[in-house]
Short mmCIF file of C-alpha atoms in Angstrom, two decimals:
data_model
loop_
_atom_site.label_atom_id
_atom_site.label_comp_id
_atom_site.label_asym_id
_atom_site.label_seq_id
_atom_site.Cartn_x
_atom_site.Cartn_y
_atom_site.Cartn_z
CA MET A 15 85.66 41.11 -7.98
CA ALA A 16 83.38 41.33 -4.95
CA SER A 17 84.13 39.21 -1.90
CA LEU A 18 82.08 36.21 -0.89
CA GLU A 19 80.55 38.17 2.00
CA GLU A 20 79.31 40.82 -0.43
CA ARG A 21 77.90 38.18 -2.76
CA ARG A 22 75.87 36.31 -0.15
CA PRO A 23 72.78 38.53 -0.63
CA VAL A 24 73.00 37.78 -4.36
CA MET A 25 73.22 34.06 -3.63
CA LEU A 26 70.27 34.24 -1.22
CA ARG A 27 68.17 36.09 -3.79
CA SER A 28 69.16 33.54 -6.40
CA MET A 29 68.17 30.66 -4.10
CA ILE A 30 64.72 32.16 -3.48
CA HIS A 31 64.21 32.76 -7.20
CA ARG A 32 65.30 29.22 -8.05
CA LEU A 33 63.02 27.74 -5.39
CA LEU A 34 60.03 29.60 -6.79
CA MET A 35 60.87 28.45 -10.32
CA LEU A 36 61.35 24.94 -8.97
CA MET A 37 57.87 24.93 -7.43
CA ILE A 38 56.27 26.20 -10.65
CA THR A 39 58.14 23.62 -12.72
CA PHE A 40 57.10 20.88 -10.31
CA VAL A 41 53.42 21.83 -10.59
CA LEU A 42 53.59 21.95 -14.39
CA PHE A 43 55.36 18.59 -14.46
CA SER A 44 52.69 17.01 -12.27
CA LEU A 45 50.01 18.33 -14.61
CA PHE A 46 51.91 16.99 -17.63
CA VAL A 47 52.32 13.51 -16.13
CA PHE A 48 48.69 13.38 -15.04
CA ALA A 49 47.47 14.42 -18.50
CA LEU A 50 49.81 11.99 -20.22
CA MET A 51 48.36 9.07 -18.29
CA ARG A 52 44.83 10.00 -19.35
CA LEU A 53 45.87 10.33 -22.99
CA ALA A 54 47.83 7.06 -23.09
CA PRO A 55 46.09 4.07 -24.77
CA GLY A 56 44.83 1.26 -22.59
CA ASP A 57 42.25 1.17 -19.82
CA PRO A 58 43.48 0.19 -16.32
CA ALA A 59 40.18 -1.48 -15.43
CA SER A 60 40.16 -3.68 -18.53
CA MET A 61 43.81 -4.61 -18.08
CA MET A 62 43.28 -5.56 -14.44
CA LEU A 63 40.32 -7.80 -15.32
CA LEU A 64 42.34 -9.49 -18.06
CA GLU A 65 45.25 -10.02 -15.66
CA ILE A 66 43.09 -11.89 -13.14
CA GLY A 67 41.47 -13.92 -15.92
CA ALA A 68 38.08 -12.19 -15.93
CA VAL A 69 36.17 -11.01 -18.97
CA PRO A 70 36.25 -7.19 -19.16
CA GLU A 71 32.52 -6.70 -19.39
CA GLN A 72 31.26 -3.15 -19.60
CA SER A 73 29.52 -3.30 -16.22
CA LEU A 74 32.65 -4.56 -14.43
CA VAL A 75 34.82 -1.97 -16.14
CA ALA A 76 32.38 0.81 -15.20
CA ASP A 77 32.34 -0.34 -11.56
CA LEU A 78 36.12 -0.29 -11.32
CA GLN A 79 36.33 3.11 -13.00
CA GLU A 80 33.81 4.48 -10.53
CA GLN A 81 35.72 2.93 -7.63
CA TRP A 82 38.99 4.50 -8.79
CA GLY A 83 37.40 7.83 -9.67
CA LEU A 84 38.17 7.52 -13.38
CA ASP A 85 34.57 8.40 -14.25
CA GLN A 86 35.08 11.95 -12.98
CA SER A 87 36.22 14.90 -15.07
CA PHE A 88 39.91 15.55 -15.67
CA LEU A 89 39.98 18.56 -13.35
CA GLN A 90 38.23 16.68 -10.55
CA GLN A 91 40.69 13.78 -10.81
CA TYR A 92 43.69 16.10 -10.85
CA MET A 93 42.53 18.16 -7.88
CA ALA A 94 41.82 14.99 -5.90
CA TRP A 95 45.34 13.77 -6.64
CA VAL A 96 46.87 17.14 -5.66
CA PHE A 97 44.89 17.05 -2.41
CA GLN A 98 46.38 13.63 -1.66
CA ILE A 99 49.90 14.93 -2.37
CA VAL A 100 49.38 17.88 -0.02
CA GLN A 101 48.39 15.37 2.68
CA GLY A 102 51.63 13.45 2.09
CA GLU A 103 50.08 10.60 0.11
CA LEU A 104 50.35 9.44 -3.49
CA GLY A 105 47.13 7.47 -3.67
CA HIS A 106 46.58 3.70 -3.76
CA SER A 107 47.72 1.26 -6.40
CA PHE A 108 44.97 0.05 -8.73
CA MET A 109 46.40 -3.46 -8.76
CA SER A 110 47.37 -4.11 -5.14
CA GLY A 111 45.23 -1.55 -3.33
CA GLU A 112 48.22 -0.64 -1.15
CA PRO A 113 49.43 2.95 -0.59
CA VAL A 114 51.77 3.92 -3.41
CA LEU A 115 54.21 5.72 -1.12
CA HIS A 116 54.54 2.65 1.11
CA GLU A 117 55.22 0.38 -1.88
CA ILE A 118 57.79 2.79 -3.30
CA ILE A 119 59.66 3.13 0.01
CA SER A 120 59.80 -0.65 0.40
CA ARG A 121 61.54 -0.90 -2.98
CA LEU A 122 63.91 2.07 -2.76
CA GLU A 123 66.86 0.34 -1.10
CA PRO A 124 67.84 -1.95 -4.01
CA THR A 125 67.58 0.91 -6.49
CA TYR A 126 69.50 3.24 -4.20
CA ARG A 127 72.31 0.72 -3.84
CA LEU A 128 72.41 0.15 -7.57
CA ILE A 129 72.43 3.82 -8.61
CA ALA A 130 74.69 5.05 -5.80
CA GLY A 131 77.19 2.24 -6.31
CA SER A 132 77.39 2.69 -10.08
CA PHE A 133 77.49 6.49 -9.74
CA VAL A 134 80.38 6.48 -7.27
CA LEU A 135 82.29 3.83 -9.22
CA THR A 136 81.84 5.79 -12.44
CA ILE A 137 83.23 8.96 -10.83
CA ILE A 138 86.16 7.08 -9.28
CA ILE A 139 87.08 5.49 -12.62
CA SER A 140 86.34 8.19 -15.17
CA ILE A 141 87.56 11.44 -13.63
CA PRO A 142 91.15 10.32 -12.81
CA VAL A 143 91.45 8.43 -16.10
CA GLY A 144 90.00 11.31 -18.13
CA ILE A 145 92.32 13.85 -16.49
CA TRP A 146 95.37 11.62 -16.98
CA LEU A 147 94.55 11.09 -20.65
CA GLY A 148 93.98 14.81 -21.16
CA LEU A 149 97.33 15.67 -19.60
CA ASN A 150 99.01 13.10 -21.86
CA GLU A 151 97.21 14.02 -25.07
CA GLY A 152 98.59 12.23 -28.12
CA SER A 153 100.42 9.54 -26.17
CA ILE A 154 100.01 5.86 -26.98
CA PRO A 155 97.86 5.16 -23.87
CA ASP A 156 95.68 8.15 -24.77
CA ARG A 157 95.11 6.88 -28.30
CA VAL A 158 94.42 3.32 -27.14
CA VAL A 159 91.96 4.29 -24.40
CA TYR A 160 90.27 6.89 -26.61
CA SER A 161 89.79 4.24 -29.31
CA LEU A 162 88.34 1.87 -26.71
CA THR A 163 85.87 4.54 -25.60
CA ILE A 164 84.64 4.85 -29.18
CA LEU A 165 84.05 1.09 -29.17
CA GLY A 166 82.40 1.31 -25.75
CA LEU A 167 79.89 3.89 -26.94
CA SER A 168 78.53 1.34 -29.42
CA ILE A 169 77.92 -1.35 -26.77
CA PRO A 170 74.36 -1.26 -25.38
CA LEU A 171 73.85 -1.75 -21.67
CA TYR A 172 71.52 -4.72 -21.97
CA TRP A 173 74.03 -6.61 -24.14
CA LEU A 174 76.87 -5.96 -21.70
CA ALA A 175 74.69 -7.02 -18.76
CA ILE A 176 73.75 -10.30 -20.46
CA LEU A 177 77.40 -10.89 -21.37
CA LEU A 178 78.48 -10.39 -17.75
CA MET A 179 75.72 -12.74 -16.57
CA TYR A 180 76.87 -15.42 -19.00
CA ALA A 181 80.56 -14.96 -18.18
CA PHE A 182 80.36 -14.86 -14.38
CA GLY A 183 77.17 -16.84 -13.86
CA VAL A 184 77.53 -19.67 -16.38
CA ILE A 185 81.12 -20.02 -17.62
CA TRP A 186 82.71 -19.01 -14.29
CA PRO A 187 79.87 -19.21 -11.75
CA VAL A 188 81.52 -17.02 -9.11
CA LEU A 189 78.87 -14.33 -8.70
CA PRO A 190 75.09 -14.41 -8.23
CA VAL A 191 73.14 -13.10 -11.22
CA ILE A 192 69.56 -12.91 -9.92
CA GLY A 193 68.15 -11.10 -6.90
CA SER A 194 69.47 -8.54 -4.43
CA SER A 195 69.73 -10.31 -1.08
CA THR A 196 73.48 -9.72 -0.63
CA LEU A 197 76.00 -7.12 -1.74
CA LEU A 198 77.51 -9.67 -4.14
CA HIS A 199 74.26 -9.53 -6.14
CA TYR A 200 75.06 -5.91 -7.00
CA VAL A 201 78.57 -6.54 -8.36
CA LEU A 202 77.53 -7.40 -11.92
CA PRO A 203 74.74 -4.81 -12.38
CA VAL A 204 76.86 -2.03 -10.85
CA THR A 205 79.79 -3.05 -13.06
CA ALA A 206 77.61 -3.04 -16.18
CA ILE A 207 76.23 0.45 -15.52
CA SER A 208 79.62 1.86 -14.50
CA LEU A 209 81.39 0.57 -17.60
CA VAL A 210 78.78 2.03 -19.93
CA GLN A 211 78.65 5.38 -18.15
CA SER A 212 82.43 5.64 -17.67
CA VAL A 213 83.00 5.57 -21.42
CA TYR A 214 81.10 8.84 -21.86
CA PHE A 215 82.54 10.40 -18.69
CA ILE A 216 86.14 9.63 -19.68
CA ARG A 217 85.70 11.22 -23.08
CA MET A 218 84.13 14.37 -21.63
CA VAL A 219 86.63 14.79 -18.78
CA ARG A 220 89.51 14.24 -21.20
CA SER A 221 88.05 16.88 -23.50
CA TYR A 222 87.70 19.37 -20.61
CA THR A 223 91.28 18.72 -19.50
CA VAL A 224 92.69 19.27 -22.98
CA GLN A 225 90.60 22.41 -23.50
CA TYR A 226 91.32 24.08 -20.15
CA SER A 227 95.02 23.19 -20.11
CA LYS A 228 95.47 25.36 -23.21
CA PHE A 229 93.92 28.49 -21.70
CA SER A 230 96.18 31.53 -21.49
CA TYR A 231 96.26 31.73 -17.68
CA ILE A 232 97.35 28.08 -17.50
CA GLU A 233 100.10 28.74 -20.01
CA ALA A 234 101.14 31.87 -18.09
CA ALA A 235 101.28 29.98 -14.82
CA ARG A 236 103.35 27.28 -16.46
CA ALA A 237 105.68 29.91 -17.93
CA ARG A 238 106.25 31.33 -14.44
CA GLY A 239 107.69 27.98 -13.48
CA LEU A 240 104.90 26.70 -11.24
CA ARG A 241 105.25 23.05 -10.41
CA ASN A 242 102.56 20.68 -11.64
CA SER A 243 101.67 19.84 -8.03
CA ILE A 244 100.57 23.47 -7.62
CA LEU A 245 99.47 24.24 -11.18
CA TYR A 246 97.03 21.40 -11.62
CA PRO A 247 95.04 21.58 -8.33
CA SER A 248 95.06 25.38 -7.99
CA TYR A 249 94.52 26.37 -11.61
CA LEU A 250 93.49 23.57 -13.95
CA PHE A 251 91.31 21.35 -11.76
CA ARG A 252 89.59 24.29 -10.08
CA SER A 253 88.71 25.75 -13.48
CA MET A 254 87.18 22.42 -14.52
CA LEU A 255 84.82 22.22 -11.53
CA VAL A 256 81.87 23.91 -13.25
CA PRO A 257 81.83 21.74 -16.43
CA VAL A 258 82.44 18.59 -14.40
CA LEU A 259 79.56 19.47 -12.07
CA THR A 260 77.38 20.04 -15.14
CA LEU A 261 78.43 16.66 -16.53
CA ILE A 262 77.56 14.89 -13.28
CA THR A 263 74.20 16.65 -12.96
CA THR A 264 73.03 16.06 -16.51
CA SER A 265 74.03 12.39 -16.36
CA LEU A 266 71.92 11.58 -13.30
CA PRO A 267 68.73 10.70 -15.26
CA SER A 268 70.74 8.30 -17.41
CA PHE A 269 71.72 6.35 -14.28
CA PHE A 270 68.06 5.99 -13.39
CA GLY A 271 67.27 4.81 -16.90
CA ALA A 272 70.12 2.32 -16.70
CA SER A 273 68.77 1.00 -13.41
CA ILE A 274 65.47 0.13 -15.11
CA ILE A 275 67.30 -2.07 -17.61
CA THR A 276 69.59 -3.74 -15.09
CA GLU A 277 66.86 -4.37 -12.51
CA THR A 278 64.81 -6.09 -15.20
CA ILE A 279 67.70 -8.23 -16.48
CA PHE A 280 69.06 -9.18 -13.05
CA SER A 281 65.56 -9.55 -11.49
CA ILE A 282 66.25 -6.96 -8.79
CA PRO A 283 63.01 -6.07 -6.97
CA GLY A 284 63.69 -2.36 -6.91
CA PHE A 285 61.85 0.87 -7.51
CA SER A 286 62.77 1.11 -11.21
CA LYS A 287 61.42 -2.35 -11.99
CA TYR A 288 58.30 -1.58 -9.98
CA MET A 289 57.71 1.57 -12.03
CA LEU A 290 58.21 -0.30 -15.30
CA GLU A 291 55.67 -2.96 -14.30
CA ALA A 292 53.19 -0.23 -13.37
CA ILE A 293 53.55 1.25 -16.87
CA TYR A 294 52.75 -2.11 -18.42
CA ARG A 295 49.66 -2.42 -16.21
CA ARG A 296 48.54 1.22 -16.62
CA ASP A 297 48.57 1.62 -12.84
CA PHE A 298 48.05 5.38 -12.89
CA PRO A 299 48.69 6.19 -9.19
CA VAL A 300 51.97 4.25 -9.18
CA ILE A 301 53.20 5.82 -12.44
CA GLN A 302 52.24 9.33 -11.36
CA GLY A 303 53.70 8.98 -7.89
CA SER A 304 56.92 7.39 -9.13
CA ALA A 305 57.45 10.02 -11.82
CA LEU A 306 56.78 12.77 -9.29
CA LEU A 307 59.35 11.44 -6.83
CA VAL A 308 61.99 10.99 -9.53
CA ALA A 309 61.35 14.50 -10.83
CA ALA A 310 61.53 15.94 -7.30
CA PHE A 311 64.89 14.27 -6.72
CA ILE A 312 66.29 15.51 -10.03
CA PHE A 313 64.97 19.04 -9.46
CA VAL A 314 66.53 19.21 -6.00
CA PHE A 315 69.79 17.79 -7.34
CA HIS A 316 69.90 20.48 -10.02
CA PHE A 317 69.11 23.15 -7.45
CA VAL A 318 72.00 22.04 -5.23
CA THR A 319 74.28 21.98 -8.27
CA ASP A 320 73.33 25.58 -9.11
CA MET A 321 74.40 26.60 -5.64
CA LEU A 322 77.65 24.66 -6.02
CA TYR A 323 78.32 26.61 -9.23
CA PHE A 324 78.38 29.78 -7.18
CA LEU A 325 80.80 28.29 -4.65
CA ALA A 326 83.01 26.73 -7.34
CA ASP A 327 83.31 29.99 -9.27
CA PRO A 328 82.05 33.21 -7.60
CA ARG A 329 82.15 35.02 -10.95
CA ILE A 330 78.88 33.30 -11.86
CA HIS A 331 75.76 35.39 -11.29
CA LEU A 332 73.08 32.79 -10.69
CA ASP A 333 70.30 35.35 -10.76
CA LYS A 334 71.29 36.68 -14.19
CA GLN A 335 72.97 33.58 -15.61
CA ARG A 336 76.04 35.46 -16.76
CA TRP A 337 79.72 35.65 -15.98
CA GLU A 338 81.58 38.53 -14.40
CA LEU A 339 84.96 38.49 -16.13
#
């Protein structure tokens, strides 16, 4: 197997190729989102007039459409939006008239706290528990926890969030259930997301541990008399890095989706709730800008994960997507 020094040109070539593919995917995604907004039912001008209590007369609707540039052709609207993005802007909200980027930034902190807190807590809970269950396959604790995970998969997030609100906000009013002014406001929503996500993580990590612990090189190392303190970190856990990284990467969008539900239930004025309200109002610039930022974050996260694959297991050829065994 080639050394890491010899593989660096391959990694650099892979990074350049992935960046190019990332840019093409980003452009296609922006076109898809923009087209989807124009094909979706509902007129933003009519909905805005109804929201302020005005009658959506044809003349008023036409004036608003002209003001927002909705009377132009699809290509003209898209190119105008792309020109704004190149200038570092995402347009102005139809409803508030404020810059979309400014409104998104002002709402990012609550969502960041919610997603980061639940993400870290999920990793802290699920990976050690999943590994421990996998190493003790068939034991009573393994069977009990595995059965509980099956039950947990059937519990929807919104139901668990409401249950936690009722338990710790009504029966035992020890935690705040609405808002985001203090860190205590995040305890219940973070707990709800982490419990739901941990169920899936525990099952997957347990499955990886059971599968990889039965590989021939693990059995050979065990037969040579290696202690578990050396066998597990150097052989088993290192082999599991790639599937665990894949699990973490692919689960990221689900955390964002969960934040939309929890921000709505717990009345957290975050980015996810802001995006959901924009969808209800057909606020095209907000929806397009929000979707673009979320996609950019996910794309970059996947790109970093691809590079971590190479560091976790140098046998992986990122440019050819194959293994050198």
